[in-house]
Amino acid sequence: MIGPRTVHLIYSRDLTGLPMDSAPDGTRFYWVNDDVRDAALLDAQFDFYKPTIGPTQQLMKQARKRFVFRQPTADGSVVIKLFPLRSFVSRVQYPKYAYREFYNMRIAADLNLPVPDAIGYLEKRWFGLVTSVGLVQQDLKGYAELSDLFKTDRISLERFSTAATNALSKLYWAGANHLDIRTANVLMHPDTDDIQIIDWQYASFVSPRTSGLLEHLTGYFLRHAPRQRKLLLDTNWLSQLHAASGHKGDQHSFESNVRNLSISKLRMSQRTRLSLVLPTT
């Protein structure tokens, strides 16, 4: 029976250093309200609307819909992302938040996409009703947002465009419609040029892959890269992306569609359906 305040965690693998107990079936782990092995972390979860951050924790982002912090573990650290479910509707629809991101990250990893390790998914319940959900994921220390690296002159435009090409091409080849592929969600390690793609909550996977997928991914990326959009469009980056991705459509049509999409304000449903793109077989 689920108690009044219980947090259930479902892990893809064991994680050293976090407070957890094995469920009878050996596949579920849980933290309960009276577990004091890591009081600061539990306070941050249970007092979700007014989170308490301990001296060893680091608040990374706080907004109305999510709360992200770095949690030390015995062998390093993890990032924990929590979603408050403020309305009854959101509580009923809880799987579309952290669970969907956790699930999408596992699929992306199986497709060999550059994605952080999705370590665990959690649900916070109040008398059986899910009131908040969360995601435990790999901490990408040493990585920074692509836009920040370019803005601070830590990488050149050439390295920026190469990283963007790699990210978009990989998503396209995997049939991954990320739906929020922007410079803030492409992280890069400036010493190795390795990239990682984050924030998979809205992603879907398209099979068979269509040419319109790359056009939508690229158009959205450019729309949300105001500092770099003109620089990229004034170079031959689109033609390089077209060639590197193996896009089967006509290059001129591809570039025209991308430019149109980069200035279009499309609804989520249109981007999900990959609409408003001319067919380029």
PDB file of C-alpha atoms in Angstrom:
ATOM      1  CA  MET A   1       0.000   0.000   0.000  1.00  0.00           C
ATOM      2  CA  ILE A   2       1.305   3.432  -0.906  1.00  0.00           C
ATOM      3  CA  GLY A   3       1.695   5.745   2.067  1.00  0.00           C
ATOM      4  CA  PRO A   4       0.734   9.411   2.178  1.00  0.00           C
ATOM      5  CA  ARG A   5       4.194  10.699   1.169  1.00  0.00           C
ATOM      6  CA  THR A   6       6.301   8.288  -0.815  1.00  0.00           C
ATOM      7  CA  VAL A   7       8.837   8.681  -3.578  1.00  0.00           C
ATOM      8  CA  HIS A   8       9.280   5.681  -5.870  1.00  0.00           C
ATOM      9  CA  LEU A   9      12.364   5.407  -8.050  1.00  0.00           C
ATOM     10  CA  ILE A  10      12.734   3.030 -10.952  1.00  0.00           C
ATOM     11  CA  TYR A  11      16.352   2.614 -11.992  1.00  0.00           C
ATOM     12  CA  SER A  12      17.854   1.234 -15.143  1.00  0.00           C
ATOM     13  CA  ARG A  13      20.911   0.197 -13.140  1.00  0.00           C
ATOM     14  CA  ASP A  14      22.275   0.456  -9.593  1.00  0.00           C
ATOM     15  CA  LEU A  15      23.623   3.866  -8.579  1.00  0.00           C
ATOM     16  CA  THR A  16      26.282   4.023  -5.886  1.00  0.00           C
ATOM     17  CA  GLY A  17      25.937   6.783  -3.312  1.00  0.00           C
ATOM     18  CA  LEU A  18      22.235   7.607  -3.365  1.00  0.00           C
ATOM     19  CA  PRO A  19      19.881   6.512  -0.569  1.00  0.00           C
ATOM     20  CA  MET A  20      17.788   3.632  -1.825  1.00  0.00           C
ATOM     21  CA  ASP A  21      16.261   0.314  -0.808  1.00  0.00           C
ATOM     22  CA  SER A  22      15.365  -2.741  -2.836  1.00  0.00           C
ATOM     23  CA  ALA A  23      11.728  -3.552  -3.318  1.00  0.00           C
ATOM     24  CA  PRO A  24      10.647  -7.170  -2.887  1.00  0.00           C
ATOM     25  CA  ASP A  25      10.926  -7.861  -6.612  1.00  0.00           C
ATOM     26  CA  GLY A  26      14.428  -6.396  -6.717  1.00  0.00           C
ATOM     27  CA  THR A  27      13.642  -4.016  -9.561  1.00  0.00           C
ATOM     28  CA  ARG A  28      12.316  -0.935  -7.762  1.00  0.00           C
ATOM     29  CA  PHE A  29      14.003   1.405  -5.352  1.00  0.00           C
ATOM     30  CA  TYR A  30      12.347   3.951  -3.124  1.00  0.00           C
ATOM     31  CA  TRP A  31      12.905   6.812  -0.723  1.00  0.00           C
ATOM     32  CA  VAL A  32      10.316   7.450   1.973  1.00  0.00           C
ATOM     33  CA  ASN A  33       9.651  10.561   4.021  1.00  0.00           C
ATOM     34  CA  ASP A  34      11.289   9.289   7.208  1.00  0.00           C
ATOM     35  CA  ASP A  35      14.496   8.209   5.425  1.00  0.00           C
ATOM     36  CA  VAL A  36      17.202  10.529   6.807  1.00  0.00           C
ATOM     37  CA  ARG A  37      20.267   9.111   5.068  1.00  0.00           C
ATOM     38  CA  ASP A  38      20.337  12.153   2.791  1.00  0.00           C
ATOM     39  CA  ALA A  39      18.076  14.713   4.425  1.00  0.00           C
ATOM     40  CA  ALA A  40      19.034  17.595   2.113  1.00  0.00           C
ATOM     41  CA  LEU A  41      18.119  15.643  -1.004  1.00  0.00           C
ATOM     42  CA  LEU A  42      14.867  14.448   0.492  1.00  0.00           C
ATOM     43  CA  ASP A  43      13.988  17.975   1.593  1.00  0.00           C
ATOM     44  CA  ALA A  44      14.629  19.186  -1.941  1.00  0.00           C
ATOM     45  CA  GLN A  45      12.151  16.613  -3.207  1.00  0.00           C
ATOM     46  CA  PHE A  46       9.435  16.798  -0.602  1.00  0.00           C
ATOM     47  CA  ASP A  47       9.496  20.583  -0.235  1.00  0.00           C
ATOM     48  CA  PHE A  48       9.416  20.829  -3.995  1.00  0.00           C
ATOM     49  CA  TYR A  49       7.648  24.172  -4.280  1.00  0.00           C
ATOM     50  CA  LYS A  50      10.134  25.751  -1.875  1.00  0.00           C
ATOM     51  CA  PRO A  51      13.188  23.528  -2.376  1.00  0.00           C
ATOM     52  CA  THR A  52      15.954  23.337   0.171  1.00  0.00           C
ATOM     53  CA  ILE A  53      19.459  22.989  -1.258  1.00  0.00           C
ATOM     54  CA  GLY A  54      22.154  21.540   0.960  1.00  0.00           C
ATOM     55  CA  PRO A  55      25.739  22.835   1.117  1.00  0.00           C
ATOM     56  CA  THR A  56      27.010  20.073  -1.151  1.00  0.00           C
ATOM     57  CA  GLN A  57      24.268  20.489  -3.750  1.00  0.00           C
ATOM     58  CA  GLN A  58      24.154  22.957  -6.620  1.00  0.00           C
ATOM     59  CA  LEU A  59      21.021  24.561  -8.007  1.00  0.00           C
ATOM     60  CA  MET A  60      21.351  24.596 -11.788  1.00  0.00           C
ATOM     61  CA  LYS A  61      17.953  25.850 -12.938  1.00  0.00           C
ATOM     62  CA  GLN A  62      14.676  26.782 -11.318  1.00  0.00           C
ATOM     63  CA  ALA A  63      11.482  27.638 -13.179  1.00  0.00           C
ATOM     64  CA  ARG A  64       7.768  27.246 -12.690  1.00  0.00           C
ATOM     65  CA  LYS A  65       7.657  23.887 -14.427  1.00  0.00           C
ATOM     66  CA  ARG A  66      10.971  22.355 -13.368  1.00  0.00           C
ATOM     67  CA  PHE A  67      13.731  22.408 -10.809  1.00  0.00           C
ATOM     68  CA  VAL A  68      17.212  21.091 -11.665  1.00  0.00           C
ATOM     69  CA  PHE A  69      20.088  20.500  -9.258  1.00  0.00           C
ATOM     70  CA  ARG A  70      23.391  18.621  -9.069  1.00  0.00           C
ATOM     71  CA  GLN A  71      23.555  15.914  -6.400  1.00  0.00           C
ATOM     72  CA  PRO A  72      26.913  14.527  -5.182  1.00  0.00           C
ATOM     73  CA  THR A  73      27.292  10.751  -5.060  1.00  0.00           C
ATOM     74  CA  ALA A  74      30.002   8.458  -3.766  1.00  0.00           C
ATOM     75  CA  ASP A  75      31.627   8.259  -7.198  1.00  0.00           C
ATOM     76  CA  GLY A  76      30.912  11.719  -8.601  1.00  0.00           C
ATOM     77  CA  SER A  77      27.577  13.441  -9.100  1.00  0.00           C
ATOM     78  CA  VAL A  78      24.279  13.225 -10.941  1.00  0.00           C
ATOM     79  CA  VAL A  79      21.768  15.772 -12.192  1.00  0.00           C
ATOM     80  CA  ILE A  80      18.219  15.516 -10.855  1.00  0.00           C
ATOM     81  CA  LYS A  81      15.375  17.236 -12.702  1.00  0.00           C
ATOM     82  CA  LEU A  82      12.045  17.563 -10.904  1.00  0.00           C
ATOM     83  CA  PHE A  83       8.687  18.598 -12.378  1.00  0.00           C
ATOM     84  CA  PRO A  84       5.989  20.017 -10.077  1.00  0.00           C
ATOM     85  CA  LEU A  85       2.501  18.969 -11.160  1.00  0.00           C
ATOM     86  CA  ARG A  86       0.435  21.918 -10.010  1.00  0.00           C
ATOM     87  CA  SER A  87      -2.956  21.068 -11.466  1.00  0.00           C
ATOM     88  CA  PHE A  88      -5.189  18.012 -11.351  1.00  0.00           C
ATOM     89  CA  VAL A  89      -4.914  17.638 -15.134  1.00  0.00           C
ATOM     90  CA  SER A  90      -1.105  17.634 -15.039  1.00  0.00           C
ATOM     91  CA  ARG A  91      -1.171  15.065 -12.248  1.00  0.00           C
ATOM     92  CA  VAL A  92      -3.377  12.775 -14.308  1.00  0.00           C
ATOM     93  CA  GLN A  93      -1.127  13.310 -17.333  1.00  0.00           C
ATOM     94  CA  TYR A  94       2.099  12.851 -15.340  1.00  0.00           C
ATOM     95  CA  PRO A  95       3.704  10.336 -17.784  1.00  0.00           C
ATOM     96  CA  LYS A  96       4.226  13.088 -20.377  1.00  0.00           C
ATOM     97  CA  TYR A  97       6.762  14.851 -18.160  1.00  0.00           C
ATOM     98  CA  ALA A  98       9.771  13.097 -16.591  1.00  0.00           C
ATOM     99  CA  TYR A  99       8.681   9.607 -17.599  1.00  0.00           C
ATOM    100  CA  ARG A 100       8.489  10.556 -21.271  1.00  0.00           C
ATOM    101  CA  GLU A 101      11.919  12.180 -21.129  1.00  0.00           C
ATOM    102  CA  PHE A 102      13.363   9.138 -19.343  1.00  0.00           C
ATOM    103  CA  TYR A 103      11.777   6.812 -21.905  1.00  0.00           C
ATOM    104  CA  ASN A 104      12.930   8.921 -24.877  1.00  0.00           C
ATOM    105  CA  MET A 105      16.482   9.100 -23.540  1.00  0.00           C
ATOM    106  CA  ARG A 106      16.593   5.312 -23.269  1.00  0.00           C
ATOM    107  CA  ILE A 107      15.416   4.988 -26.884  1.00  0.00           C
ATOM    108  CA  ALA A 108      17.938   7.594 -28.023  1.00  0.00           C
ATOM    109  CA  ALA A 109      20.733   5.700 -26.284  1.00  0.00           C
ATOM    110  CA  ASP A 110      19.666   2.482 -28.023  1.00  0.00           C
ATOM    111  CA  LEU A 111      19.904   4.374 -31.326  1.00  0.00           C
ATOM    112  CA  ASN A 112      23.494   5.394 -30.459  1.00  0.00           C
ATOM    113  CA  LEU A 113      22.616   9.073 -30.246  1.00  0.00           C
ATOM    114  CA  PRO A 114      24.808  11.365 -28.103  1.00  0.00           C
ATOM    115  CA  VAL A 115      22.596  11.524 -25.024  1.00  0.00           C
ATOM    116  CA  PRO A 116      23.363  11.545 -21.274  1.00  0.00           C
ATOM    117  CA  ASP A 117      22.763   8.312 -19.399  1.00  0.00           C
ATOM    118  CA  ALA A 118      19.176   8.208 -18.126  1.00  0.00           C
ATOM    119  CA  ILE A 119      19.777   6.687 -14.695  1.00  0.00           C
ATOM    120  CA  GLY A 120      16.379   6.766 -13.059  1.00  0.00           C
ATOM    121  CA  TYR A 121      12.810   8.011 -13.012  1.00  0.00           C
ATOM    122  CA  LEU A 122      10.917   8.955  -9.877  1.00  0.00           C
ATOM    123  CA  GLU A 123       7.343   9.641  -8.856  1.00  0.00           C
ATOM    124  CA  LYS A 124       6.209  11.494  -5.774  1.00  0.00           C
ATOM    125  CA  ARG A 125       2.738  10.448  -4.616  1.00  0.00           C
ATOM    126  CA  TRP A 126       0.184  11.763  -2.154  1.00  0.00           C
ATOM    127  CA  PHE A 127      -2.298   9.022  -1.203  1.00  0.00           C
ATOM    128  CA  GLY A 128      -1.682   7.360  -4.563  1.00  0.00           C
ATOM    129  CA  LEU A 129      -1.992  10.509  -6.706  1.00  0.00           C
ATOM    130  CA  VAL A 130       1.217  11.510  -8.489  1.00  0.00           C
ATOM    131  CA  THR A 131       2.046  15.090  -7.415  1.00  0.00           C
ATOM    132  CA  SER A 132       5.509  15.478  -8.954  1.00  0.00           C
ATOM    133  CA  VAL A 133       7.886  13.466 -11.090  1.00  0.00           C
ATOM    134  CA  GLY A 134      11.606  13.543 -11.698  1.00  0.00           C
ATOM    135  CA  LEU A 135      14.523  12.287 -13.710  1.00  0.00           C
ATOM    136  CA  VAL A 136      17.986  11.237 -12.510  1.00  0.00           C
ATOM    137  CA  GLN A 137      20.582  11.555 -15.254  1.00  0.00           C
ATOM    138  CA  GLN A 138      24.300  11.646 -15.928  1.00  0.00           C
ATOM    139  CA  ASP A 139      26.100  14.839 -14.927  1.00  0.00           C
ATOM    140  CA  LEU A 140      27.915  16.212 -17.994  1.00  0.00           C
ATOM    141  CA  LYS A 141      30.739  17.977 -16.191  1.00  0.00           C
ATOM    142  CA  GLY A 142      33.073  19.878 -18.482  1.00  0.00           C
ATOM    143  CA  TYR A 143      30.393  20.393 -21.130  1.00  0.00           C
ATOM    144  CA  ALA A 144      28.794  23.737 -21.942  1.00  0.00           C
ATOM    145  CA  GLU A 145      25.988  24.991 -24.142  1.00  0.00           C
ATOM    146  CA  LEU A 146      27.030  25.469 -27.747  1.00  0.00           C
ATOM    147  CA  SER A 147      25.838  29.079 -27.793  1.00  0.00           C
ATOM    148  CA  ASP A 148      27.765  29.968 -24.618  1.00  0.00           C
ATOM    149  CA  LEU A 149      30.985  28.482 -25.988  1.00  0.00           C
ATOM    150  CA  PHE A 150      30.692  30.553 -29.156  1.00  0.00           C
ATOM    151  CA  LYS A 151      29.572  33.715 -27.377  1.00  0.00           C
ATOM    152  CA  THR A 152      32.601  33.605 -25.073  1.00  0.00           C
ATOM    153  CA  ASP A 153      35.006  32.884 -27.970  1.00  0.00           C
ATOM    154  CA  ARG A 154      35.911  29.443 -26.627  1.00  0.00           C
ATOM    155  CA  ILE A 155      35.095  27.897 -29.992  1.00  0.00           C
ATOM    156  CA  SER A 156      35.219  29.285 -33.535  1.00  0.00           C
ATOM    157  CA  LEU A 157      32.325  29.528 -35.968  1.00  0.00           C
ATOM    158  CA  GLU A 158      33.794  26.537 -37.801  1.00  0.00           C
ATOM    159  CA  ARG A 159      33.713  24.373 -34.652  1.00  0.00           C
ATOM    160  CA  PHE A 160      30.223  25.661 -33.857  1.00  0.00           C
ATOM    161  CA  SER A 161      28.926  24.778 -37.320  1.00  0.00           C
ATOM    162  CA  THR A 162      30.618  21.363 -37.229  1.00  0.00           C
ATOM    163  CA  ALA A 163      28.986  20.560 -33.892  1.00  0.00           C
ATOM    164  CA  ALA A 164      25.603  21.712 -35.211  1.00  0.00           C
ATOM    165  CA  THR A 165      26.043  19.579 -38.334  1.00  0.00           C
ATOM    166  CA  ASN A 166      26.911  16.534 -36.243  1.00  0.00           C
ATOM    167  CA  ALA A 167      23.945  16.994 -33.913  1.00  0.00           C
ATOM    168  CA  LEU A 168      21.377  17.552 -36.655  1.00  0.00           C
ATOM    169  CA  SER A 169      22.735  14.786 -38.889  1.00  0.00           C
ATOM    170  CA  LYS A 170      22.693  12.240 -36.068  1.00  0.00           C
ATOM    171  CA  LEU A 171      19.109  13.106 -35.157  1.00  0.00           C
ATOM    172  CA  TYR A 172      18.071  12.889 -38.801  1.00  0.00           C
ATOM    173  CA  TRP A 173      19.705   9.508 -39.406  1.00  0.00           C
ATOM    174  CA  ALA A 174      18.130   8.083 -36.238  1.00  0.00           C
ATOM    175  CA  GLY A 175      14.701   9.421 -37.180  1.00  0.00           C
ATOM    176  CA  ALA A 176      14.590  11.444 -33.957  1.00  0.00           C
ATOM    177  CA  ASN A 177      12.270  14.453 -34.054  1.00  0.00           C
ATOM    178  CA  HIS A 178      13.715  16.178 -30.994  1.00  0.00           C
ATOM    179  CA  LEU A 179      11.229  19.087 -31.192  1.00  0.00           C
ATOM    180  CA  ASP A 180      13.437  21.367 -29.071  1.00  0.00           C
ATOM    181  CA  ILE A 181      16.817  21.206 -30.775  1.00  0.00           C
ATOM    182  CA  ARG A 182      18.414  24.556 -29.998  1.00  0.00           C
ATOM    183  CA  THR A 183      21.905  25.727 -29.098  1.00  0.00           C
ATOM    184  CA  ALA A 184      21.070  25.511 -25.380  1.00  0.00           C
ATOM    185  CA  ASN A 185      20.243  21.811 -25.762  1.00  0.00           C
ATOM    186  CA  VAL A 186      23.428  20.887 -27.626  1.00  0.00           C
ATOM    187  CA  LEU A 187      26.290  20.616 -25.150  1.00  0.00           C
ATOM    188  CA  MET A 188      29.907  20.375 -26.231  1.00  0.00           C
ATOM    189  CA  HIS A 189      33.147  19.600 -24.431  1.00  0.00           C
ATOM    190  CA  PRO A 190      35.559  22.325 -25.623  1.00  0.00           C
ATOM    191  CA  ASP A 191      38.618  20.091 -25.165  1.00  0.00           C
ATOM    192  CA  THR A 192      37.353  17.116 -27.148  1.00  0.00           C
ATOM    193  CA  ASP A 193      34.546  18.605 -29.312  1.00  0.00           C
ATOM    194  CA  ASP A 194      32.312  15.759 -28.118  1.00  0.00           C
ATOM    195  CA  ILE A 195      28.624  16.721 -28.204  1.00  0.00           C
ATOM    196  CA  GLN A 196      25.657  15.642 -26.105  1.00  0.00           C
ATOM    197  CA  ILE A 197      21.995  16.419 -26.768  1.00  0.00           C
ATOM    198  CA  ILE A 198      19.731  17.063 -23.779  1.00  0.00           C
ATOM    199  CA  ASP A 199      16.041  17.805 -22.985  1.00  0.00           C
ATOM    200  CA  TRP A 200      14.215  14.918 -24.653  1.00  0.00           C
ATOM    201  CA  GLN A 201      10.807  15.479 -23.078  1.00  0.00           C
ATOM    202  CA  TYR A 202       9.002  16.315 -26.327  1.00  0.00           C
ATOM    203  CA  ALA A 203      10.894  14.022 -28.696  1.00  0.00           C
ATOM    204  CA  SER A 204       9.341  11.455 -30.980  1.00  0.00           C
ATOM    205  CA  PHE A 205      10.850   8.954 -33.366  1.00  0.00           C
ATOM    206  CA  VAL A 206       9.925   8.859 -37.042  1.00  0.00           C
ATOM    207  CA  SER A 207       9.976   5.626 -39.016  1.00  0.00           C
ATOM    208  CA  PRO A 208      10.571   5.577 -41.859  1.00  0.00           C
ATOM    209  CA  ARG A 209      12.723   8.697 -41.737  1.00  0.00           C
ATOM    210  CA  THR A 210      11.535  11.503 -44.073  1.00  0.00           C
ATOM    211  CA  SER A 211      13.520  14.279 -45.709  1.00  0.00           C
ATOM    212  CA  GLY A 212      11.247  16.825 -44.038  1.00  0.00           C
ATOM    213  CA  LEU A 213      12.627  15.800 -40.648  1.00  0.00           C
ATOM    214  CA  LEU A 214      16.054  17.339 -41.310  1.00  0.00           C
ATOM    215  CA  GLU A 215      14.447  20.497 -42.681  1.00  0.00           C
ATOM    216  CA  HIS A 216      12.330  20.925 -39.546  1.00  0.00           C
ATOM    217  CA  LEU A 217      15.225  20.189 -37.205  1.00  0.00           C
ATOM    218  CA  THR A 218      17.477  22.675 -39.008  1.00  0.00           C
ATOM    219  CA  GLY A 219      14.829  25.388 -39.353  1.00  0.00           C
ATOM    220  CA  TYR A 220      14.020  25.239 -35.644  1.00  0.00           C
ATOM    221  CA  PHE A 221      17.704  25.222 -34.719  1.00  0.00           C
ATOM    222  CA  LEU A 222      18.351  28.360 -36.775  1.00  0.00           C
ATOM    223  CA  ARG A 223      15.259  30.126 -35.464  1.00  0.00           C
ATOM    224  CA  HIS A 224      16.520  29.699 -31.922  1.00  0.00           C
ATOM    225  CA  ALA A 225      20.106  30.716 -32.721  1.00  0.00           C
ATOM    226  CA  PRO A 226      19.702  34.464 -33.340  1.00  0.00           C
ATOM    227  CA  ARG A 227      23.365  35.236 -32.709  1.00  0.00           C
ATOM    228  CA  GLN A 228      24.574  32.617 -35.152  1.00  0.00           C
ATOM    229  CA  ARG A 229      21.759  32.382 -37.719  1.00  0.00           C
ATOM    230  CA  LYS A 230      22.984  35.089 -40.099  1.00  0.00           C
ATOM    231  CA  LEU A 231      26.586  33.886 -39.833  1.00  0.00           C
ATOM    232  CA  LEU A 232      25.561  30.340 -40.722  1.00  0.00           C
ATOM    233  CA  LEU A 233      23.230  31.384 -43.533  1.00  0.00           C
ATOM    234  CA  ASP A 234      25.861  33.689 -45.040  1.00  0.00           C
ATOM    235  CA  THR A 235      28.266  30.774 -45.344  1.00  0.00           C
ATOM    236  CA  ASN A 236      27.752  27.514 -47.209  1.00  0.00           C
ATOM    237  CA  TRP A 237      26.762  25.703 -43.996  1.00  0.00           C
ATOM    238  CA  LEU A 238      23.391  24.544 -45.318  1.00  0.00           C
ATOM    239  CA  SER A 239      25.009  22.943 -48.347  1.00  0.00           C
ATOM    240  CA  GLN A 240      27.579  21.270 -46.074  1.00  0.00           C
ATOM    241  CA  LEU A 241      24.802  19.971 -43.829  1.00  0.00           C
ATOM    242  CA  HIS A 242      22.858  18.745 -46.850  1.00  0.00           C
ATOM    243  CA  ALA A 243      25.872  16.778 -48.072  1.00  0.00           C
ATOM    244  CA  ALA A 244      27.029  15.517 -44.664  1.00  0.00           C
ATOM    245  CA  SER A 245      23.575  14.225 -43.734  1.00  0.00           C
ATOM    246  CA  GLY A 246      23.067  12.315 -46.968  1.00  0.00           C
ATOM    247  CA  HIS A 247      19.772  14.138 -47.499  1.00  0.00           C
ATOM    248  CA  LYS A 248      18.220  12.735 -50.685  1.00  0.00           C
ATOM    249  CA  GLY A 249      16.273  15.848 -51.650  1.00  0.00           C
ATOM    250  CA  ASP A 250      17.339  18.591 -54.001  1.00  0.00           C
ATOM    251  CA  GLN A 251      19.822  20.960 -52.320  1.00  0.00           C
ATOM    252  CA  HIS A 252      18.097  24.131 -53.524  1.00  0.00           C
ATOM    253  CA  SER A 253      14.704  22.937 -52.254  1.00  0.00           C
ATOM    254  CA  PHE A 254      16.271  21.857 -48.961  1.00  0.00           C
ATOM    255  CA  GLU A 255      17.858  25.257 -48.379  1.00  0.00           C
ATOM    256  CA  SER A 256      14.679  27.093 -49.389  1.00  0.00           C
ATOM    257  CA  ASN A 257      12.537  25.043 -47.016  1.00  0.00           C
ATOM    258  CA  VAL A 258      15.001  25.486 -44.144  1.00  0.00           C
ATOM    259  CA  ARG A 259      15.109  29.257 -44.611  1.00  0.00           C
ATOM    260  CA  ASN A 260      11.312  29.429 -44.643  1.00  0.00           C
ATOM    261  CA  LEU A 261      11.041  27.256 -41.548  1.00  0.00           C
ATOM    262  CA  SER A 262      13.659  29.328 -39.722  1.00  0.00           C
ATOM    263  CA  ILE A 263      11.329  32.354 -39.792  1.00  0.00           C
ATOM    264  CA  SER A 264       8.048  30.472 -39.360  1.00  0.00           C
ATOM    265  CA  LYS A 265       6.229  30.310 -36.039  1.00  0.00           C
ATOM    266  CA  LEU A 266       4.910  26.792 -36.174  1.00  0.00           C
ATOM    267  CA  ARG A 267       2.679  25.188 -33.581  1.00  0.00           C
ATOM    268  CA  MET A 268       3.905  22.097 -31.788  1.00  0.00           C
ATOM    269  CA  SER A 269       1.384  19.990 -33.690  1.00  0.00           C
ATOM    270  CA  GLN A 270       2.775  21.209 -37.025  1.00  0.00           C
ATOM    271  CA  ARG A 271       6.333  20.379 -36.023  1.00  0.00           C
ATOM    272  CA  THR A 272       5.215  17.006 -34.697  1.00  0.00           C
ATOM    273  CA  ARG A 273       3.569  16.185 -38.020  1.00  0.00           C
ATOM    274  CA  LEU A 274       6.478  17.740 -39.975  1.00  0.00           C
ATOM    275  CA  SER A 275       3.990  19.847 -41.896  1.00  0.00           C
ATOM    276  CA  LEU A 276       4.626  22.997 -43.951  1.00  0.00           C
ATOM    277  CA  VAL A 277       7.513  21.402 -45.808  1.00  0.00           C
ATOM    278  CA  LEU A 278       7.468  20.861 -49.559  1.00  0.00           C
ATOM    279  CA  PRO A 279       8.039  17.205 -50.448  1.00  0.00           C
ATOM    280  CA  THR A 280      11.649  16.594 -51.529  1.00  0.00           C
ATOM    281  CA  THR A 281      11.953  12.890 -52.219  1.00  0.00           C
TER     282      THR A 281
END
